[in-house]
Short mmCIF file of N, CA and C in Angstrom, two decimals:
data_model
loop_
_atom_site.label_atom_id
_atom_site.label_comp_id
_atom_site.label_asym_id
_atom_site.label_seq_id
_atom_site.Cartn_x
_atom_site.Cartn_y
_atom_site.Cartn_z
N UNK L 1 -13.54 50.29 3.47
CA UNK L 1 -12.19 49.78 3.64
C UNK L 1 -12.21 48.38 4.28
N UNK L 2 -13.04 48.20 5.32
CA UNK L 2 -13.16 46.92 5.99
C UNK L 2 -13.64 45.86 5.01
N UNK L 3 -14.58 46.25 4.14
CA UNK L 3 -15.12 45.34 3.13
C UNK L 3 -14.03 44.95 2.14
N UNK L 4 -13.19 45.88 1.74
CA UNK L 4 -12.11 45.61 0.80
C UNK L 4 -11.10 44.63 1.40
N UNK L 5 -10.74 44.82 2.67
CA UNK L 5 -9.81 43.91 3.35
C UNK L 5 -10.41 42.51 3.42
N UNK L 6 -11.69 42.42 3.75
CA UNK L 6 -12.37 41.13 3.81
C UNK L 6 -12.35 40.45 2.45
N UNK L 7 -12.65 41.18 1.39
CA UNK L 7 -12.63 40.62 0.03
C UNK L 7 -11.23 40.15 -0.36
N UNK L 8 -10.21 40.92 -0.02
CA UNK L 8 -8.83 40.53 -0.33
C UNK L 8 -8.45 39.25 0.43
N UNK L 9 -8.84 39.17 1.71
CA UNK L 9 -8.55 37.96 2.48
C UNK L 9 -9.24 36.74 1.88
N UNK L 10 -10.51 36.89 1.50
CA UNK L 10 -11.25 35.79 0.88
C UNK L 10 -10.58 35.39 -0.42
N UNK L 11 -10.19 36.37 -1.23
CA UNK L 11 -9.52 36.08 -2.51
C UNK L 11 -8.20 35.37 -2.28
N UNK L 12 -7.42 35.82 -1.29
CA UNK L 12 -6.14 35.20 -0.99
C UNK L 12 -6.32 33.75 -0.55
N UNK L 13 -7.26 33.52 0.35
CA UNK L 13 -7.52 32.15 0.83
C UNK L 13 -8.00 31.28 -0.33
N UNK L 14 -8.83 31.81 -1.20
CA UNK L 14 -9.33 31.04 -2.34
C UNK L 14 -8.21 30.68 -3.29
N UNK L 15 -7.29 31.62 -3.50
CA UNK L 15 -6.15 31.33 -4.39
C UNK L 15 -5.18 30.36 -3.74
N UNK L 16 -4.98 30.51 -2.45
CA UNK L 16 -4.01 29.67 -1.74
C UNK L 16 -4.42 28.20 -1.74
N UNK L 17 -5.69 27.89 -1.57
CA UNK L 17 -6.14 26.50 -1.50
C UNK L 17 -5.79 25.72 -2.76
N UNK L 18 -6.13 26.21 -3.98
CA UNK L 18 -5.77 25.42 -5.16
C UNK L 18 -4.26 25.26 -5.33
N UNK L 19 -3.47 26.29 -4.98
CA UNK L 19 -2.02 26.17 -5.12
C UNK L 19 -1.49 25.09 -4.18
N UNK L 20 -2.01 25.06 -2.95
CA UNK L 20 -1.59 24.05 -1.99
C UNK L 20 -2.00 22.65 -2.45
N UNK L 21 -3.20 22.56 -3.00
CA UNK L 21 -3.68 21.25 -3.47
C UNK L 21 -2.83 20.72 -4.62
N UNK L 22 -2.20 21.61 -5.39
CA UNK L 22 -1.39 21.15 -6.52
C UNK L 22 -0.18 20.35 -6.05
N UNK L 23 0.27 20.58 -4.83
CA UNK L 23 1.42 19.83 -4.33
C UNK L 23 1.02 18.45 -3.82
N UNK L 24 -0.27 18.20 -3.73
CA UNK L 24 -0.76 16.91 -3.24
C UNK L 24 -1.06 16.01 -4.42
N UNK L 25 -0.70 14.75 -4.29
CA UNK L 25 -0.95 13.80 -5.36
C UNK L 25 -1.76 12.61 -4.88
N UNK L 26 -2.31 11.92 -5.83
CA UNK L 26 -3.07 10.71 -5.54
C UNK L 26 -2.45 9.56 -6.32
N UNK L 27 -2.72 8.36 -5.86
CA UNK L 27 -2.25 7.17 -6.55
C UNK L 27 -3.34 6.77 -7.54
N UNK L 28 -2.97 6.73 -8.82
CA UNK L 28 -3.96 6.44 -9.85
C UNK L 28 -4.03 4.96 -10.22
N UNK L 29 -2.92 4.25 -10.10
CA UNK L 29 -2.93 2.82 -10.40
C UNK L 29 -1.73 2.15 -9.72
N UNK L 30 -1.76 0.83 -9.71
CA UNK L 30 -0.69 0.10 -9.04
C UNK L 30 -0.43 -1.23 -9.72
N UNK L 31 0.80 -1.65 -9.62
CA UNK L 31 1.19 -3.01 -10.00
C UNK L 31 1.86 -3.60 -8.76
N UNK L 32 1.28 -4.69 -8.24
CA UNK L 32 1.79 -5.29 -7.01
C UNK L 32 2.22 -6.73 -7.31
N UNK L 33 3.47 -7.01 -6.96
CA UNK L 33 4.01 -8.36 -7.15
C UNK L 33 4.52 -8.87 -5.81
N UNK L 34 4.63 -10.19 -5.72
CA UNK L 34 5.12 -10.80 -4.48
C UNK L 34 5.90 -12.05 -4.82
N UNK L 35 6.70 -12.49 -3.83
CA UNK L 35 7.43 -13.74 -3.97
C UNK L 35 7.43 -14.47 -2.63
N UNK L 36 6.93 -15.71 -2.64
CA UNK L 36 7.08 -16.60 -1.50
C UNK L 36 8.50 -17.15 -1.63
N UNK L 37 9.41 -16.64 -0.86
CA UNK L 37 10.84 -16.87 -1.06
C UNK L 37 11.21 -18.35 -1.00
N UNK L 38 10.79 -19.07 0.04
CA UNK L 38 11.22 -20.46 0.20
C UNK L 38 10.67 -21.38 -0.88
N UNK L 39 9.56 -21.03 -1.47
CA UNK L 39 8.97 -21.85 -2.53
C UNK L 39 9.36 -21.36 -3.92
N UNK L 40 10.06 -20.20 -3.97
CA UNK L 40 10.42 -19.57 -5.23
C UNK L 40 9.20 -19.38 -6.12
N UNK L 41 8.09 -18.96 -5.51
CA UNK L 41 6.84 -18.73 -6.23
C UNK L 41 6.61 -17.22 -6.30
N UNK L 42 6.46 -16.74 -7.52
CA UNK L 42 6.19 -15.32 -7.74
C UNK L 42 4.76 -15.16 -8.22
N UNK L 43 4.21 -13.97 -7.94
CA UNK L 43 2.85 -13.73 -8.38
C UNK L 43 2.48 -12.26 -8.34
N UNK L 44 1.22 -12.02 -8.66
CA UNK L 44 0.67 -10.67 -8.67
C UNK L 44 -0.66 -10.67 -7.93
N UNK L 45 -1.10 -9.48 -7.58
CA UNK L 45 -2.42 -9.31 -7.00
C UNK L 45 -2.97 -7.99 -7.55
N UNK L 46 -4.27 -7.99 -7.87
CA UNK L 46 -4.86 -6.83 -8.53
C UNK L 46 -6.11 -6.36 -7.78
N UNK L 47 -6.96 -5.63 -8.49
CA UNK L 47 -8.17 -5.10 -7.88
C UNK L 47 -7.85 -3.96 -6.93
N UNK L 48 -6.82 -3.18 -7.27
CA UNK L 48 -6.33 -2.12 -6.41
C UNK L 48 -7.30 -0.94 -6.35
N UNK L 49 -7.49 -0.44 -5.15
CA UNK L 49 -8.23 0.80 -4.94
C UNK L 49 -7.49 1.61 -3.89
N UNK L 50 -7.52 2.93 -4.02
CA UNK L 50 -6.76 3.77 -3.11
C UNK L 50 -7.53 5.04 -2.76
N UNK L 51 -7.41 5.44 -1.51
CA UNK L 51 -7.91 6.72 -1.05
C UNK L 51 -6.73 7.53 -0.52
N UNK L 52 -5.54 7.28 -1.05
CA UNK L 52 -4.31 7.90 -0.56
C UNK L 52 -4.18 9.33 -1.05
N UNK L 53 -3.41 10.10 -0.28
CA UNK L 53 -3.07 11.47 -0.66
C UNK L 53 -1.62 11.70 -0.27
N UNK L 54 -0.84 12.20 -1.20
CA UNK L 54 0.57 12.47 -0.93
C UNK L 54 0.80 13.97 -1.11
N UNK L 55 1.10 14.64 -0.03
CA UNK L 55 1.40 16.07 -0.05
C UNK L 55 2.90 16.22 0.12
N UNK L 56 3.60 16.40 -0.99
CA UNK L 56 5.06 16.43 -0.98
C UNK L 56 5.61 17.61 -0.19
N UNK L 57 4.84 18.70 -0.11
CA UNK L 57 5.29 19.88 0.62
C UNK L 57 5.12 19.71 2.13
N UNK L 58 4.08 18.98 2.54
CA UNK L 58 3.77 18.77 3.95
C UNK L 58 3.39 17.31 4.17
N UNK L 59 4.39 16.46 4.35
CA UNK L 59 4.13 15.02 4.48
C UNK L 59 3.19 14.69 5.63
N UNK L 60 3.13 15.54 6.65
CA UNK L 60 2.22 15.26 7.77
C UNK L 60 0.75 15.31 7.33
N UNK L 61 0.48 15.89 6.15
CA UNK L 61 -0.88 15.91 5.60
C UNK L 61 -1.16 14.70 4.70
N UNK L 62 -0.19 13.83 4.57
CA UNK L 62 -0.30 12.68 3.66
C UNK L 62 -0.81 11.45 4.40
N UNK L 63 -1.38 10.54 3.61
CA UNK L 63 -1.77 9.25 4.15
C UNK L 63 -1.88 8.24 3.01
N UNK L 64 -1.65 7.00 3.34
CA UNK L 64 -1.79 5.90 2.40
C UNK L 64 -2.91 5.01 2.91
N UNK L 65 -3.89 4.78 2.09
CA UNK L 65 -4.99 3.90 2.45
C UNK L 65 -5.44 3.21 1.17
N UNK L 66 -5.44 1.88 1.18
CA UNK L 66 -5.83 1.16 -0.02
C UNK L 66 -6.15 -0.29 0.24
N UNK L 67 -6.57 -0.95 -0.83
CA UNK L 67 -6.95 -2.36 -0.73
C UNK L 67 -6.71 -3.04 -2.08
N UNK L 68 -6.57 -4.34 -2.03
CA UNK L 68 -6.55 -5.18 -3.22
C UNK L 68 -7.54 -6.31 -3.00
N UNK L 69 -8.00 -6.91 -4.08
CA UNK L 69 -8.94 -8.03 -4.00
C UNK L 69 -8.16 -9.33 -3.90
N UNK L 70 -8.36 -10.04 -2.82
CA UNK L 70 -7.60 -11.28 -2.61
C UNK L 70 -7.91 -12.35 -3.66
N UNK L 71 -9.09 -12.31 -4.27
CA UNK L 71 -9.43 -13.31 -5.30
C UNK L 71 -8.61 -13.14 -6.57
N UNK L 72 -7.89 -12.01 -6.70
CA UNK L 72 -7.09 -11.78 -7.91
C UNK L 72 -5.67 -12.31 -7.77
N UNK L 73 -5.34 -12.89 -6.63
CA UNK L 73 -4.03 -13.47 -6.40
C UNK L 73 -3.71 -14.44 -7.53
N UNK L 74 -2.58 -14.25 -8.19
CA UNK L 74 -2.23 -15.07 -9.35
C UNK L 74 -0.76 -15.45 -9.32
N UNK L 75 -0.49 -16.76 -9.35
CA UNK L 75 0.88 -17.27 -9.36
C UNK L 75 1.22 -17.95 -10.69
N UNK L 76 0.36 -17.74 -11.69
CA UNK L 76 0.55 -18.33 -13.02
C UNK L 76 0.41 -19.85 -13.00
N UNK L 77 -0.36 -20.35 -12.03
CA UNK L 77 -0.63 -21.77 -11.92
C UNK L 77 -2.04 -21.91 -11.36
N UNK L 78 -2.98 -22.31 -12.20
CA UNK L 78 -4.39 -22.36 -11.83
C UNK L 78 -4.69 -23.19 -10.60
N UNK L 79 -4.11 -24.37 -10.48
CA UNK L 79 -4.35 -25.23 -9.32
C UNK L 79 -3.82 -24.59 -8.04
N UNK L 80 -2.60 -24.03 -8.12
CA UNK L 80 -2.01 -23.36 -6.94
C UNK L 80 -2.86 -22.14 -6.57
N UNK L 81 -3.32 -21.37 -7.57
CA UNK L 81 -4.17 -20.20 -7.30
C UNK L 81 -5.44 -20.62 -6.56
N UNK L 82 -6.07 -21.66 -7.06
CA UNK L 82 -7.30 -22.17 -6.44
C UNK L 82 -7.04 -22.55 -4.99
N UNK L 83 -5.92 -23.24 -4.75
CA UNK L 83 -5.57 -23.67 -3.40
C UNK L 83 -5.30 -22.45 -2.50
N UNK L 84 -4.52 -21.48 -2.98
CA UNK L 84 -4.21 -20.30 -2.18
C UNK L 84 -5.46 -19.48 -1.85
N UNK L 85 -6.42 -19.46 -2.75
CA UNK L 85 -7.65 -18.69 -2.54
C UNK L 85 -8.64 -19.40 -1.61
N UNK L 86 -8.39 -20.67 -1.34
CA UNK L 86 -9.32 -21.48 -0.53
C UNK L 86 -9.28 -21.07 0.95
N UNK L 87 -10.18 -21.68 1.71
CA UNK L 87 -10.28 -21.41 3.14
C UNK L 87 -9.01 -21.76 3.91
N UNK L 88 -8.21 -22.67 3.40
CA UNK L 88 -6.99 -23.07 4.09
C UNK L 88 -5.95 -21.96 4.12
N UNK L 89 -5.94 -21.12 3.10
CA UNK L 89 -4.92 -20.07 3.02
C UNK L 89 -5.54 -18.66 3.10
N UNK L 90 -5.84 -18.03 1.96
CA UNK L 90 -6.33 -16.65 1.97
C UNK L 90 -7.83 -16.53 2.25
N UNK L 91 -8.58 -17.61 2.07
CA UNK L 91 -10.02 -17.62 2.37
C UNK L 91 -10.72 -16.41 1.75
N UNK L 92 -10.65 -16.30 0.42
CA UNK L 92 -11.13 -15.11 -0.28
C UNK L 92 -12.64 -14.91 -0.17
N UNK L 93 -13.40 -15.97 0.10
CA UNK L 93 -14.85 -15.80 0.26
C UNK L 93 -15.18 -15.01 1.52
N UNK L 94 -14.50 -15.30 2.61
CA UNK L 94 -14.75 -14.60 3.86
C UNK L 94 -13.94 -13.31 4.00
N UNK L 95 -12.81 -13.23 3.31
CA UNK L 95 -11.92 -12.06 3.39
C UNK L 95 -11.57 -11.59 1.98
N UNK L 96 -12.49 -10.91 1.32
CA UNK L 96 -12.31 -10.54 -0.08
C UNK L 96 -11.26 -9.46 -0.32
N UNK L 97 -10.86 -8.74 0.72
CA UNK L 97 -9.89 -7.65 0.52
C UNK L 97 -8.73 -7.75 1.50
N UNK L 98 -7.59 -7.33 1.02
CA UNK L 98 -6.40 -7.12 1.84
C UNK L 98 -6.25 -5.61 1.90
N UNK L 99 -6.14 -5.05 3.11
CA UNK L 99 -6.12 -3.60 3.25
C UNK L 99 -4.86 -3.11 3.95
N UNK L 100 -4.56 -1.84 3.70
CA UNK L 100 -3.44 -1.18 4.36
C UNK L 100 -3.84 0.26 4.65
N UNK L 101 -3.49 0.73 5.84
CA UNK L 101 -3.72 2.13 6.19
C UNK L 101 -2.52 2.63 6.98
N UNK L 102 -1.94 3.74 6.52
CA UNK L 102 -0.74 4.27 7.17
C UNK L 102 -1.05 4.88 8.52
N UNK L 103 -0.05 4.82 9.39
CA UNK L 103 -0.13 5.47 10.69
C UNK L 103 0.98 6.49 10.86
N UNK L 104 2.03 6.38 10.03
CA UNK L 104 3.16 7.30 10.10
C UNK L 104 3.89 7.32 8.77
N UNK L 105 4.31 8.52 8.37
CA UNK L 105 5.09 8.68 7.14
C UNK L 105 6.31 9.52 7.49
N UNK L 106 7.49 8.99 7.18
CA UNK L 106 8.74 9.70 7.44
C UNK L 106 9.53 9.81 6.15
N UNK L 107 10.21 10.91 5.99
CA UNK L 107 11.11 11.07 4.84
C UNK L 107 12.53 10.94 5.35
N UNK L 108 13.29 10.02 4.78
CA UNK L 108 14.70 9.84 5.11
C UNK L 108 15.48 9.89 3.81
N UNK L 109 16.23 10.98 3.64
CA UNK L 109 16.98 11.22 2.41
C UNK L 109 16.03 11.17 1.22
N UNK L 110 16.22 10.23 0.31
CA UNK L 110 15.36 10.17 -0.88
C UNK L 110 14.32 9.05 -0.79
N UNK L 111 14.02 8.60 0.43
CA UNK L 111 13.02 7.55 0.59
C UNK L 111 11.90 8.00 1.53
N UNK L 112 10.75 7.38 1.34
CA UNK L 112 9.63 7.55 2.27
C UNK L 112 9.48 6.25 3.02
N UNK L 113 9.38 6.32 4.32
CA UNK L 113 9.11 5.14 5.14
C UNK L 113 7.67 5.28 5.61
N UNK L 114 6.83 4.39 5.10
CA UNK L 114 5.40 4.43 5.41
C UNK L 114 5.08 3.25 6.31
N UNK L 115 4.74 3.55 7.55
CA UNK L 115 4.37 2.52 8.52
C UNK L 115 2.86 2.53 8.65
N UNK L 116 2.28 1.35 8.74
CA UNK L 116 0.84 1.27 8.87
C UNK L 116 0.37 -0.12 9.22
N UNK L 117 -0.94 -0.27 9.17
CA UNK L 117 -1.58 -1.53 9.53
C UNK L 117 -1.98 -2.29 8.28
N UNK L 118 -1.44 -3.49 8.14
CA UNK L 118 -1.80 -4.40 7.05
C UNK L 118 -2.79 -5.41 7.61
N UNK L 119 -3.92 -5.56 6.92
CA UNK L 119 -4.96 -6.49 7.37
C UNK L 119 -5.13 -7.57 6.31
N UNK L 120 -4.80 -8.79 6.69
CA UNK L 120 -4.99 -9.96 5.83
C UNK L 120 -5.79 -10.97 6.66
N UNK L 121 -6.91 -11.41 6.13
CA UNK L 121 -7.76 -12.39 6.81
C UNK L 121 -8.22 -11.92 8.19
N UNK L 122 -8.43 -10.62 8.34
CA UNK L 122 -8.89 -10.09 9.62
C UNK L 122 -7.79 -9.98 10.67
N UNK L 123 -6.57 -10.30 10.30
CA UNK L 123 -5.43 -10.19 11.21
C UNK L 123 -4.65 -8.93 10.85
N UNK L 124 -4.50 -8.05 11.83
CA UNK L 124 -3.81 -6.78 11.60
C UNK L 124 -2.42 -6.82 12.21
N UNK L 125 -1.45 -6.41 11.39
CA UNK L 125 -0.05 -6.32 11.83
C UNK L 125 0.54 -5.03 11.29
N UNK L 126 1.48 -4.49 12.03
CA UNK L 126 2.17 -3.29 11.58
C UNK L 126 3.29 -3.67 10.62
N UNK L 127 3.36 -2.96 9.51
CA UNK L 127 4.44 -3.16 8.54
C UNK L 127 4.97 -1.78 8.12
N UNK L 128 6.21 -1.76 7.65
CA UNK L 128 6.79 -0.55 7.10
C UNK L 128 7.15 -0.82 5.65
N UNK L 129 6.72 0.09 4.79
CA UNK L 129 7.01 0.00 3.36
C UNK L 129 8.00 1.11 3.02
N UNK L 130 9.08 0.75 2.33
CA UNK L 130 10.08 1.73 1.91
C UNK L 130 9.80 2.11 0.46
N UNK L 131 9.54 3.40 0.23
CA UNK L 131 9.24 3.90 -1.11
C UNK L 131 10.36 4.80 -1.62
N UNK L 132 10.60 4.69 -2.91
CA UNK L 132 11.48 5.63 -3.61
C UNK L 132 10.67 6.23 -4.74
N UNK L 133 10.84 7.54 -4.94
CA UNK L 133 10.14 8.22 -6.02
C UNK L 133 10.96 8.10 -7.28
N UNK L 134 10.30 7.75 -8.38
CA UNK L 134 10.94 7.61 -9.68
C UNK L 134 10.04 8.31 -10.69
N UNK L 135 10.23 9.61 -10.87
CA UNK L 135 9.35 10.38 -11.74
C UNK L 135 7.95 10.43 -11.16
N UNK L 136 6.97 9.93 -11.92
CA UNK L 136 5.58 9.89 -11.47
C UNK L 136 5.27 8.62 -10.68
N UNK L 137 6.27 7.78 -10.48
CA UNK L 137 6.05 6.51 -9.79
C UNK L 137 6.61 6.54 -8.37
N UNK L 138 5.95 5.79 -7.52
CA UNK L 138 6.48 5.46 -6.20
C UNK L 138 6.70 3.95 -6.21
N UNK L 139 7.93 3.54 -5.96
CA UNK L 139 8.26 2.12 -5.95
C UNK L 139 8.52 1.72 -4.50
N UNK L 140 7.69 0.80 -4.00
CA UNK L 140 7.79 0.39 -2.61
C UNK L 140 8.10 -1.07 -2.44
N UNK L 141 8.80 -1.38 -1.35
CA UNK L 141 9.10 -2.77 -1.03
C UNK L 141 8.89 -3.00 0.47
N UNK L 142 8.51 -4.21 0.78
CA UNK L 142 8.40 -4.64 2.17
C UNK L 142 8.50 -6.15 2.21
N UNK L 143 8.71 -6.67 3.39
CA UNK L 143 8.73 -8.11 3.61
C UNK L 143 7.80 -8.43 4.77
N UNK L 144 7.20 -9.60 4.71
CA UNK L 144 6.33 -10.05 5.79
C UNK L 144 6.37 -11.57 5.84
N UNK L 145 5.80 -12.10 6.89
CA UNK L 145 5.71 -13.55 7.04
C UNK L 145 4.25 -13.94 6.96
N UNK L 146 3.90 -14.74 5.95
CA UNK L 146 2.51 -15.12 5.74
C UNK L 146 1.92 -15.84 6.95
N UNK L 147 2.74 -16.59 7.66
CA UNK L 147 2.26 -17.34 8.83
C UNK L 147 1.71 -16.39 9.91
N UNK L 148 2.21 -15.14 9.95
CA UNK L 148 1.71 -14.16 10.92
C UNK L 148 0.25 -13.78 10.63
N UNK L 149 -0.21 -14.07 9.43
CA UNK L 149 -1.58 -13.75 9.01
C UNK L 149 -2.42 -15.02 8.84
N UNK L 150 -1.98 -16.11 9.44
CA UNK L 150 -2.74 -17.36 9.39
C UNK L 150 -2.60 -18.10 8.06
N UNK L 151 -1.57 -17.77 7.29
CA UNK L 151 -1.33 -18.43 6.00
C UNK L 151 -0.04 -19.22 6.13
N UNK L 152 -0.18 -20.47 6.53
CA UNK L 152 0.98 -21.32 6.82
C UNK L 152 1.32 -22.15 5.59
N UNK L 153 2.36 -21.71 4.88
CA UNK L 153 2.83 -22.42 3.69
C UNK L 153 3.86 -23.49 4.12
N UNK L 154 4.74 -23.10 5.01
CA UNK L 154 5.77 -23.99 5.56
C UNK L 154 5.65 -23.99 7.09
N UNK L 155 6.28 -24.93 7.75
CA UNK L 155 6.16 -25.06 9.21
C UNK L 155 6.88 -23.94 9.97
N UNK L 156 8.09 -23.61 9.57
CA UNK L 156 8.88 -22.61 10.30
C UNK L 156 8.52 -21.21 9.81
N UNK L 157 8.45 -20.28 10.77
CA UNK L 157 8.10 -18.89 10.44
C UNK L 157 9.03 -18.32 9.37
N UNK L 158 10.33 -18.51 9.55
CA UNK L 158 11.30 -17.94 8.60
C UNK L 158 11.15 -18.50 7.18
N UNK L 159 10.52 -19.65 7.04
CA UNK L 159 10.29 -20.23 5.71
C UNK L 159 9.02 -19.69 5.06
N UNK L 160 8.32 -18.78 5.74
CA UNK L 160 7.09 -18.18 5.21
C UNK L 160 7.30 -16.72 4.81
N UNK L 161 8.54 -16.37 4.49
CA UNK L 161 8.88 -15.01 4.10
C UNK L 161 8.28 -14.69 2.73
N UNK L 162 7.63 -13.52 2.67
CA UNK L 162 7.06 -13.02 1.41
C UNK L 162 7.62 -11.63 1.18
N UNK L 163 8.20 -11.43 0.00
CA UNK L 163 8.68 -10.10 -0.39
C UNK L 163 7.64 -9.49 -1.32
N UNK L 164 7.30 -8.24 -1.05
CA UNK L 164 6.26 -7.56 -1.81
C UNK L 164 6.85 -6.30 -2.45
N UNK L 165 6.48 -6.08 -3.71
CA UNK L 165 6.90 -4.87 -4.43
C UNK L 165 5.66 -4.19 -5.00
N UNK L 166 5.58 -2.88 -4.79
CA UNK L 166 4.47 -2.08 -5.30
C UNK L 166 5.02 -0.98 -6.20
N UNK L 167 4.42 -0.82 -7.35
CA UNK L 167 4.75 0.30 -8.22
C UNK L 167 3.47 1.10 -8.39
N UNK L 168 3.45 2.28 -7.77
CA UNK L 168 2.28 3.15 -7.81
C UNK L 168 2.50 4.26 -8.83
N UNK L 169 1.54 4.46 -9.68
CA UNK L 169 1.54 5.61 -10.58
C UNK L 169 0.83 6.74 -9.85
N UNK L 170 1.47 7.90 -9.78
CA UNK L 170 0.86 9.03 -9.11
C UNK L 170 0.53 10.12 -10.12
N UNK L 171 -0.34 11.02 -9.73
CA UNK L 171 -0.68 12.12 -10.62
C UNK L 171 0.08 13.39 -10.25
N UNK L 172 1.17 13.23 -9.50
CA UNK L 172 2.01 14.41 -9.21
C UNK L 172 3.48 14.04 -9.24
#
């Protein structure tokens, strides 16, 4: 009888794990766009990689962790791209990746507020990204000031506003 109870418990735990894992999703791909507002310059950045996990049933088990390759920064202007990738701005040779790792995830109505550490050029700042779920996609937006990361496009901080949009394809 003791053996039967043990077997049933093992079977239950084995069945429960895959069912729980089905509620968790991963980010399979991303499209990231940005706009330097004061310059009216729009662009994209690629080379996305993610180790994120989204557990819709238990958000406390979720985390966002990913990176993009700074050398893929593209504003549809070769000379401007070269300049932005140089040591004066993004310094892609010394800082090949821009990274983000969440520290807190909150659900408010139909949005996810993901707060975490954004690292650009070795400078870490806290940012919050607001996500909305759209089918298999998570669409996120945030704003930041490039000057806070040592990327001074204009003299005044408020003139260095960058709006970022992320469209993540998820497998759940």
